[in-house]
Coordinates of C-alpha atoms and ligand atoms in Angstrom, one line a residue:
M1 CA 0.0 0.0 0.0
S2 CA 1.4 3.4 -0.9
K3 CA 2.0 5.8 2.0
L4 CA 2.3 8.8 -0.2
I5 CA -0.2 11.5 0.7
S6 CA -1.4 14.8 -0.9
G7 CA -2.7 17.8 1.0
F8 CA -1.1 16.6 4.3
S9 CA -0.4 20.1 5.6
K10 CA -4.2 20.9 5.3
L11 CA -5.1 18.1 7.7
S12 CA -5.8 18.9 11.4
K13 CA -3.2 18.0 14.0
N14 CA -5.3 15.0 15.1
E15 CA -5.7 13.8 11.5
K16 CA -2.0 14.1 11.0
I17 CA -1.4 12.0 14.1
D18 CA -3.9 9.4 13.1
W19 CA -2.4 9.1 9.7
L20 CA 1.1 8.7 11.1
A21 CA 0.2 6.3 13.9
N22 CA -1.9 4.1 11.6
N23 CA 0.7 4.0 8.8
F24 CA 4.1 4.1 10.4
T25 CA 4.0 2.7 13.9
L26 CA 3.3 -0.7 15.5
S27 CA 0.9 0.5 18.2
P28 CA -1.2 3.6 17.2
T29 CA -2.5 3.9 20.7
E30 CA 1.0 3.9 22.2
T31 CA 2.2 6.4 19.6
K32 CA -0.7 8.7 20.4
N33 CA 0.1 8.4 24.2
V34 CA 3.8 9.2 23.7
L35 CA 3.0 12.2 21.5
A36 CA 0.3 13.4 24.0
Q37 CA 2.7 13.2 26.9
Y38 CA 4.9 15.9 25.4
V39 CA 2.2 18.3 24.5
N40 CA 2.0 21.3 26.8
N41 CA -1.2 21.7 28.8
D42 CA -1.1 25.4 28.4
E43 CA -2.8 25.8 25.0
Q44 CA -1.3 29.2 24.3
L45 CA 2.2 27.9 24.9
Q46 CA 1.5 24.8 22.8
Q47 CA 0.2 27.0 20.0
L48 CA 3.5 29.0 20.1
H49 CA 5.4 25.8 19.6
D50 CA 3.0 24.6 16.9
D51 CA 3.7 27.8 15.0
F52 CA 7.5 27.5 15.1
I53 CA 7.5 24.9 12.4
E54 CA 5.1 23.1 10.1
N55 CA 3.2 19.9 10.7
T56 CA 3.9 20.0 14.5
I57 CA 2.4 17.0 16.2
S58 CA 4.1 17.3 19.6
N59 CA 7.2 18.7 21.2
Y60 CA 10.7 17.2 21.5
Y61 CA 12.4 18.6 24.5
M62 CA 15.9 18.5 25.9
P63 CA 17.2 18.8 29.4
Y64 CA 17.9 22.4 30.4
G65 CA 20.7 22.7 32.9
I66 CA 22.8 25.5 34.4
A67 CA 26.5 25.8 35.0
P68 CA 27.3 28.3 37.7
N69 CA 30.6 30.1 38.8
F70 CA 31.8 31.4 35.4
I71 CA 33.8 34.6 35.8
I72 CA 34.1 36.3 32.4
N73 CA 35.9 39.7 32.1
D74 CA 35.4 40.0 35.9
K75 CA 31.7 39.4 35.8
N76 CA 30.0 36.4 37.3
Y77 CA 27.7 34.3 35.1
T78 CA 25.5 31.2 35.5
I79 CA 25.3 29.7 32.0
P80 CA 22.2 28.0 30.8
M81 CA 22.8 24.9 28.7
A82 CA 20.3 22.8 26.6
I83 CA 21.9 19.5 25.9
E84 CA 21.0 15.8 26.1
E85 CA 24.6 14.5 26.7
S86 CA 25.6 13.6 30.2
S87 CA 28.7 15.1 31.8
V88 CA 28.7 18.3 29.7
V89 CA 27.1 20.6 32.3
A90 CA 29.1 19.0 35.1
A91 CA 32.3 19.6 33.2
A92 CA 31.4 23.2 32.5
S93 CA 30.6 23.8 36.2
L94 CA 33.8 22.2 37.4
V95 CA 36.0 24.1 35.0
A96 CA 34.2 27.4 35.8
K97 CA 34.9 26.9 39.5
F98 CA 38.5 25.8 38.9
W99 CA 39.3 29.1 37.0
S100 CA 37.1 31.3 39.2
D101 CA 40.0 31.9 41.7
K102 CA 42.6 32.2 38.9
G103 CA 41.3 35.4 37.3
G104 CA 38.5 33.7 35.5
F105 CA 38.1 33.9 31.7
T106 CA 39.0 36.8 29.5
A107 CA 37.1 37.3 26.3
E108 CA 37.2 39.8 23.5
V109 CA 35.2 40.3 20.2
I110 CA 37.6 40.8 17.3
D111 CA 35.0 41.7 14.7
T112 CA 31.3 41.4 14.0
Q113 CA 31.0 41.6 10.2
K114 CA 28.5 39.3 8.4
V115 CA 28.4 38.4 4.7
G116 CA 25.8 37.9 2.0
Q117 CA 26.2 37.3 -1.7
V118 CA 24.2 37.7 -4.9
H119 CA 25.5 34.9 -7.1
F120 CA 25.0 35.5 -10.8
M121 CA 26.1 34.4 -14.3
Y122 CA 27.3 36.9 -17.0
E123 CA 28.8 36.0 -20.4
G124 CA 30.0 39.5 -21.5
D125 CA 33.4 41.1 -20.8
F126 CA 34.4 42.0 -17.3
E127 CA 35.1 45.6 -17.9
T128 CA 31.6 46.3 -19.2
L129 CA 30.3 44.6 -16.1
Q130 CA 32.5 46.6 -13.8
D131 CA 31.3 49.8 -15.5
Y132 CA 27.7 48.8 -15.0
F133 CA 28.4 47.9 -11.3
K134 CA 30.1 51.3 -10.7
V135 CA 27.1 53.2 -12.2
K136 CA 24.6 51.0 -10.3
K137 CA 26.4 50.8 -6.9
E138 CA 24.6 53.8 -5.3
R139 CA 21.2 52.6 -6.5
L140 CA 21.9 49.2 -5.1
L141 CA 22.3 50.8 -1.7
Q142 CA 19.2 53.0 -2.3
A143 CA 17.2 49.9 -3.1
T144 CA 17.8 48.6 0.5
D145 CA 17.0 52.0 2.1
A146 CA 13.6 51.0 3.5
I147 CA 15.0 47.6 4.8
T148 CA 18.1 49.1 6.4
K149 CA 16.4 52.2 8.0
N150 CA 15.9 50.7 11.5
M151 CA 19.2 48.9 11.5
R152 CA 21.0 52.1 10.5
K153 CA 19.4 53.8 13.4
R154 CA 20.9 51.1 15.7
G155 CA 24.3 51.7 14.2
G156 CA 24.3 48.8 11.8
G157 CA 23.5 48.3 8.1
I158 CA 25.5 47.6 4.9
L159 CA 29.2 48.1 5.3
T160 CA 30.6 47.3 1.8
V161 CA 29.3 46.2 -1.6
E162 CA 31.8 44.7 -4.0
L163 CA 31.7 43.1 -7.4
R164 CA 33.8 39.8 -7.4
D165 CA 35.0 38.0 -10.4
K166 CA 34.8 34.2 -9.8
T167 CA 35.3 33.1 -13.3
E168 CA 38.6 31.4 -12.6
E169 CA 36.7 29.0 -10.3
L170 CA 33.6 28.6 -12.4
A171 CA 32.9 29.9 -16.0
N172 CA 30.8 33.1 -16.1
Y173 CA 30.3 33.2 -12.4
Y174 CA 30.4 36.6 -10.5
Q175 CA 29.1 37.8 -7.2
I176 CA 28.0 40.9 -5.5
H177 CA 29.7 40.4 -2.1
V178 CA 28.1 42.4 0.6
T179 CA 29.2 42.8 4.2
F180 CA 26.8 43.8 7.0
E181 CA 26.8 44.9 10.6
T182 CA 23.6 43.6 12.3
K183 CA 24.2 44.8 15.9
D184 CA 22.2 42.6 18.4
S185 CA 20.3 40.6 15.8
M186 CA 21.6 37.5 14.1
G187 CA 20.4 39.3 10.9
A188 CA 19.6 36.4 8.6
N189 CA 16.3 37.8 7.5
F190 CA 17.6 41.3 7.3
I191 CA 20.6 40.2 5.2
N192 CA 18.5 38.1 2.8
S193 CA 16.0 40.9 2.3
C194 CA 18.8 43.3 1.5
L195 CA 20.4 40.9 -1.0
E196 CA 17.1 40.2 -2.8
A197 CA 16.5 43.9 -3.2
I198 CA 20.1 44.4 -4.5
A199 CA 19.6 41.5 -6.9
K200 CA 16.4 42.9 -8.2
E201 CA 18.0 46.3 -8.8
F202 CA 21.1 44.8 -10.4
K203 CA 19.4 42.4 -12.8
K204 CA 19.3 43.0 -16.6
E205 CA 19.0 40.8 -19.7
D206 CA 22.6 39.7 -19.8
I207 CA 22.9 39.2 -16.0
E208 CA 21.3 35.9 -14.8
I209 CA 20.8 36.0 -11.1
V210 CA 21.2 32.5 -9.6
M211 CA 20.6 33.2 -6.0
S212 CA 20.8 35.7 -3.2
I213 CA 21.6 34.4 0.3
L214 CA 23.6 35.2 3.4
S215 CA 26.8 33.2 4.1
N216 CA 27.1 31.2 7.3
Y217 CA 30.9 31.4 6.9
V218 CA 31.7 34.4 9.1
P219 CA 35.5 34.6 9.5
Q220 CA 35.1 38.3 10.2
C221 CA 32.6 37.7 13.0
V222 CA 35.1 36.3 15.5
V223 CA 35.5 36.2 19.3
K224 CA 38.6 35.2 21.4
A225 CA 38.5 33.8 24.9
S226 CA 41.3 32.6 27.2
V227 CA 42.4 31.6 30.6
C228 CA 45.9 32.0 32.0
C229 CA 47.7 31.1 35.3
E230 CA 51.0 29.9 36.7
V231 CA 51.8 26.3 35.6
E232 CA 52.0 25.1 39.3
K233 CA 48.5 26.1 40.0
L234 CA 47.1 23.8 37.3
H235 CA 47.5 20.5 39.3
P236 CA 48.0 19.6 43.0
T237 CA 51.2 17.6 42.4
D238 CA 52.6 18.2 38.9
G239 CA 51.5 21.3 37.1
A240 CA 54.3 21.2 34.6
L241 CA 53.5 17.7 33.5
F242 CA 49.8 18.5 33.3
A243 CA 50.5 21.7 31.2
K244 CA 52.8 19.8 28.9
K245 CA 50.2 17.1 28.3
M246 CA 47.5 19.7 27.6
Q247 CA 49.8 21.3 25.1
Q248 CA 50.6 18.0 23.4
A249 CA 46.9 17.2 23.2
V250 CA 46.3 20.5 21.3
A251 CA 49.4 19.9 19.1
I252 CA 48.0 16.5 18.1
A253 CA 44.7 18.0 17.1
N254 CA 46.5 20.5 15.0
V255 CA 48.2 17.9 12.9
E256 CA 45.7 15.0 12.9
P257 CA 42.2 15.7 11.5
H258 CA 40.7 12.6 13.0
R259 CA 41.6 13.9 16.5
A260 CA 40.8 17.5 15.6
V261 CA 37.2 16.7 14.7
T262 CA 36.6 15.0 18.0
H263 CA 38.5 17.7 19.9
N264 CA 36.3 20.4 18.2
K265 CA 33.2 18.3 18.8
G266 CA 34.0 18.6 22.5
V267 CA 34.2 22.4 22.0
M268 CA 30.8 22.4 20.3
N269 CA 29.3 20.5 23.3
G270 CA 29.7 23.7 25.2
I271 CA 29.0 26.1 22.3
D272 CA 25.8 24.4 21.0
A273 CA 24.3 23.9 24.4
V274 CA 24.3 27.7 25.0
V275 CA 23.5 28.5 21.4
I276 CA 20.3 26.4 21.7
A277 CA 19.5 27.6 25.2
T278 CA 19.5 31.2 24.0
G279 CA 17.4 30.4 20.9
N280 CA 20.2 30.9 18.4
D281 CA 20.7 28.8 15.2
F282 CA 23.1 26.0 16.1
R283 CA 23.3 24.7 12.5
A284 CA 24.5 28.0 11.3
V285 CA 27.1 28.2 14.1
E286 CA 28.2 24.6 13.5
A287 CA 28.7 25.1 9.7
G288 CA 30.6 28.4 10.3
V289 CA 32.8 27.1 13.1
H290 CA 34.0 24.0 11.2
A291 CA 34.7 25.9 8.0
Y292 CA 36.8 28.3 10.2
A293 CA 38.6 25.3 11.7
A294 CA 39.6 24.3 8.1
K295 CA 40.5 27.8 6.9
T296 CA 44.1 27.0 6.4
G297 CA 43.2 24.1 4.1
N298 CA 43.8 21.6 7.0
Y299 CA 41.1 21.0 9.6
K300 CA 42.7 22.1 13.0
S301 CA 42.0 22.7 16.6
L302 CA 39.8 25.7 17.5
T303 CA 41.8 26.0 20.8
S304 CA 45.4 26.9 21.4
C305 CA 47.7 26.2 24.3
S306 CA 51.0 27.8 25.2
I307 CA 53.4 27.7 28.1
E308 CA 55.7 30.7 28.4
N309 CA 57.8 31.9 31.4
G310 CA 56.0 29.5 33.7
M311 CA 52.5 30.7 32.6
F312 CA 50.0 28.4 31.0
T313 CA 47.5 30.0 28.5
F314 CA 44.6 28.2 27.0
S315 CA 42.5 30.0 24.4
I316 CA 39.9 29.7 21.7
E317 CA 39.1 31.7 18.6
V318 CA 35.7 31.1 16.9
P319 CA 33.4 32.8 14.5
L320 CA 29.9 33.1 16.1
A321 CA 27.0 34.8 14.3
L322 CA 24.5 35.3 17.1
G323 CA 21.5 37.4 18.1
T324 CA 20.0 38.5 21.4
V325 CA 17.0 40.2 19.8
G326 CA 14.6 38.9 17.2
G327 CA 13.8 35.4 16.1
L328 CA 13.4 32.7 18.7
T329 CA 15.4 34.7 21.2
S330 CA 12.3 36.9 21.9
T331 CA 9.5 34.4 21.3
H332 CA 10.6 31.2 23.1
P333 CA 10.0 31.6 26.8
L334 CA 13.1 29.6 27.7
S335 CA 15.4 31.5 25.4
K336 CA 14.1 34.7 26.9
L337 CA 14.8 33.3 30.4
S338 CA 18.3 32.2 29.3
L339 CA 19.1 35.7 28.2
E340 CA 17.7 37.1 31.5
I341 CA 19.9 34.6 33.4
L342 CA 22.8 36.0 31.4
D343 CA 21.9 39.6 32.4
N344 CA 20.4 40.3 28.9
P345 CA 23.7 40.4 27.0
S346 CA 24.3 42.2 23.8
A347 CA 25.2 40.0 20.9
K348 CA 28.9 40.8 21.5
E349 CA 28.6 39.8 25.1
L350 CA 26.8 36.6 24.1
M351 CA 29.7 35.8 21.7
Q352 CA 32.1 36.1 24.6
I353 CA 30.0 33.9 26.9
I354 CA 29.5 31.2 24.3
A355 CA 33.2 31.2 23.3
V356 CA 34.0 30.7 27.0
A357 CA 31.6 27.8 27.2
G358 CA 33.4 26.1 24.3
L359 CA 36.8 26.8 25.8
A360 CA 35.7 25.4 29.2
Q361 CA 34.4 22.3 27.6
N362 CA 37.6 21.6 25.7
Y363 CA 39.6 22.2 28.8
A364 CA 37.5 19.7 30.7
A365 CA 37.8 17.1 28.0
L366 CA 41.5 17.5 27.6
R367 CA 42.0 17.5 31.3
A368 CA 40.1 14.2 31.6
L369 CA 41.7 12.6 28.5
T370 CA 45.2 13.4 29.5
T371 CA 44.8 12.3 33.2
T372 CA 42.2 9.8 34.3
G373 CA 40.7 9.1 30.9
I374 CA 37.3 10.1 29.8
Q375 CA 35.4 7.1 30.9
E376 CA 35.7 7.6 34.6
G377 CA 33.3 10.6 34.6
H378 CA 31.2 9.3 31.8
M379 CA 30.6 6.0 33.5
K380 CA 28.9 7.6 36.5
M381 CA 26.4 9.3 34.2
H382 CA 26.1 6.3 32.0
L383 CA 25.2 4.2 35.0
V384 CA 22.4 6.6 35.9
N385 CA 21.1 6.5 32.4
I386 CA 21.1 2.7 32.3
L387 CA 19.4 2.4 35.7
N388 CA 16.7 4.8 34.5
Q389 CA 16.2 2.7 31.4
L390 CA 15.8 -0.4 33.5
E391 CA 13.4 1.5 35.7
A392 CA 15.4 1.0 38.9
N393 CA 13.9 2.5 42.1
Q394 CA 16.0 4.7 44.4
Q395 CA 17.1 1.9 46.7
E396 CA 18.1 -0.3 43.7
K397 CA 20.0 2.6 42.2
E398 CA 22.1 3.1 45.4
W399 CA 22.8 -0.6 45.8
V400 CA 23.9 -1.1 42.2
T401 CA 26.0 2.0 42.2
Q402 CA 27.8 0.7 45.3
Q403 CA 28.3 -2.8 43.8
L404 CA 29.7 -1.4 40.5
K405 CA 32.0 1.2 42.1
G406 CA 35.3 1.4 40.1
Q407 CA 34.1 -1.1 37.5
V408 CA 33.6 -0.5 33.8
V409 CA 29.8 0.0 33.4
S410 CA 28.0 -2.0 30.7
Y411 CA 24.3 -2.4 30.1
S412 CA 24.5 -6.2 30.7
G413 CA 26.5 -5.7 33.9
V414 CA 24.0 -3.3 35.3
A415 CA 21.1 -5.5 34.2
D416 CA 22.7 -8.5 36.0
A417 CA 23.3 -6.6 39.2
L418 CA 19.7 -5.4 39.2
Q419 CA 18.4 -8.9 38.6
K420 CA 20.4 -10.1 41.6
I421 CA 18.9 -7.5 43.9
R422 CA 15.4 -8.0 42.5
A423 CA 15.8 -11.8 43.0
Ligands
MEV501 C1 32.4 13.8 23.9 O1 31.2 14.3 23.7 C2 33.5 14.9 23.7 C3 34.9 14.4 23.7 O2 35.1 13.2 22.9 C4 35.8 15.5 23.3 C5 37.3 15.2 23.1 O3 37.6 14.0 22.9 O4 38.1 16.1 23.2 C6 35.3 13.9 25.1

């Protein structure tokens, strides 16, 4: 039987659920129960979620945790994190505390330029095109006047408009490359609207517009964060060895892409969790960050480590295109709350906070990897997850945790231990 359907979006929510449950799941009743469990009782709030996307049939939510004790540029923060992976929030909290009495984190925004491009094809000669662009340039800007009015009032807008010849890479391919300052908004809609207005104004018979879209590669929208202390303060017994191993771990990530990808994945554990908690676009951030990690032609570590004159410095440099106004940041109640917890930061401040979350996470991962190994911390959380999966009660949890202390945790090991106590 074909499961293709026409006019699906026109069905009511219940009709959509019926269709799904009857066609794609083993137990329609169970499916409906699971979906219903995650629907918010507050109808208005549910409607808000329904309207975020299309064909909404329930909500898929993640744990929302907080990591206290971050000192960033001498200011104390508790950082909200939305993430499903165990140990990430604990690691952030531990590292924040560790650095809190060593001067905390320092962060600085290097630049905040964003980019958008009108991609087009043109078969004529370049000089004629350049002349046309020169004549048109002022009018291209005028075409965006109404769109940029408010942004200009806030100190942002279009920074530069350039014609770029890309014909060496692809025959007949040119761009209008535009840079933007979008202040506290992420600016995706703003940039795309400007680009479409520019394209419309620029178009003529021999110019074939292919597309107009912002770029999520933002190497000019970059933030730096770091921590620094005397080497001896890093470790209770052997700070020098610890520092050396941290430095080696970063050096390995810089020459070995297999390691660099995992190393940076750890960084993104921190970055994504705060990006999501504050209602920002984590796919955009992910795409931009990884492209930046590969900007030299080799995929490398986002973090750096140095030891000089007895001082250990650990730092990160990442591109982050973020907003603290507009989009989900002002419509999702939890995003709004996250921003309030962070003292309603500007986009620049949020860049600093999120870079710090990434740096802290990488510090925690490397600290664990180069000392005890990663599994020790992970196992404790893994055990909790398995016990929950096996529906252990509190007493059973305590007993099994005691029994398995110091052992490698496996699903079957936990199941056996539980069976014993239940028997
Ligand atoms: C796990 O989510 C992240 C780590 O693998 C990062 C790393 O290896 O650096 C622990």
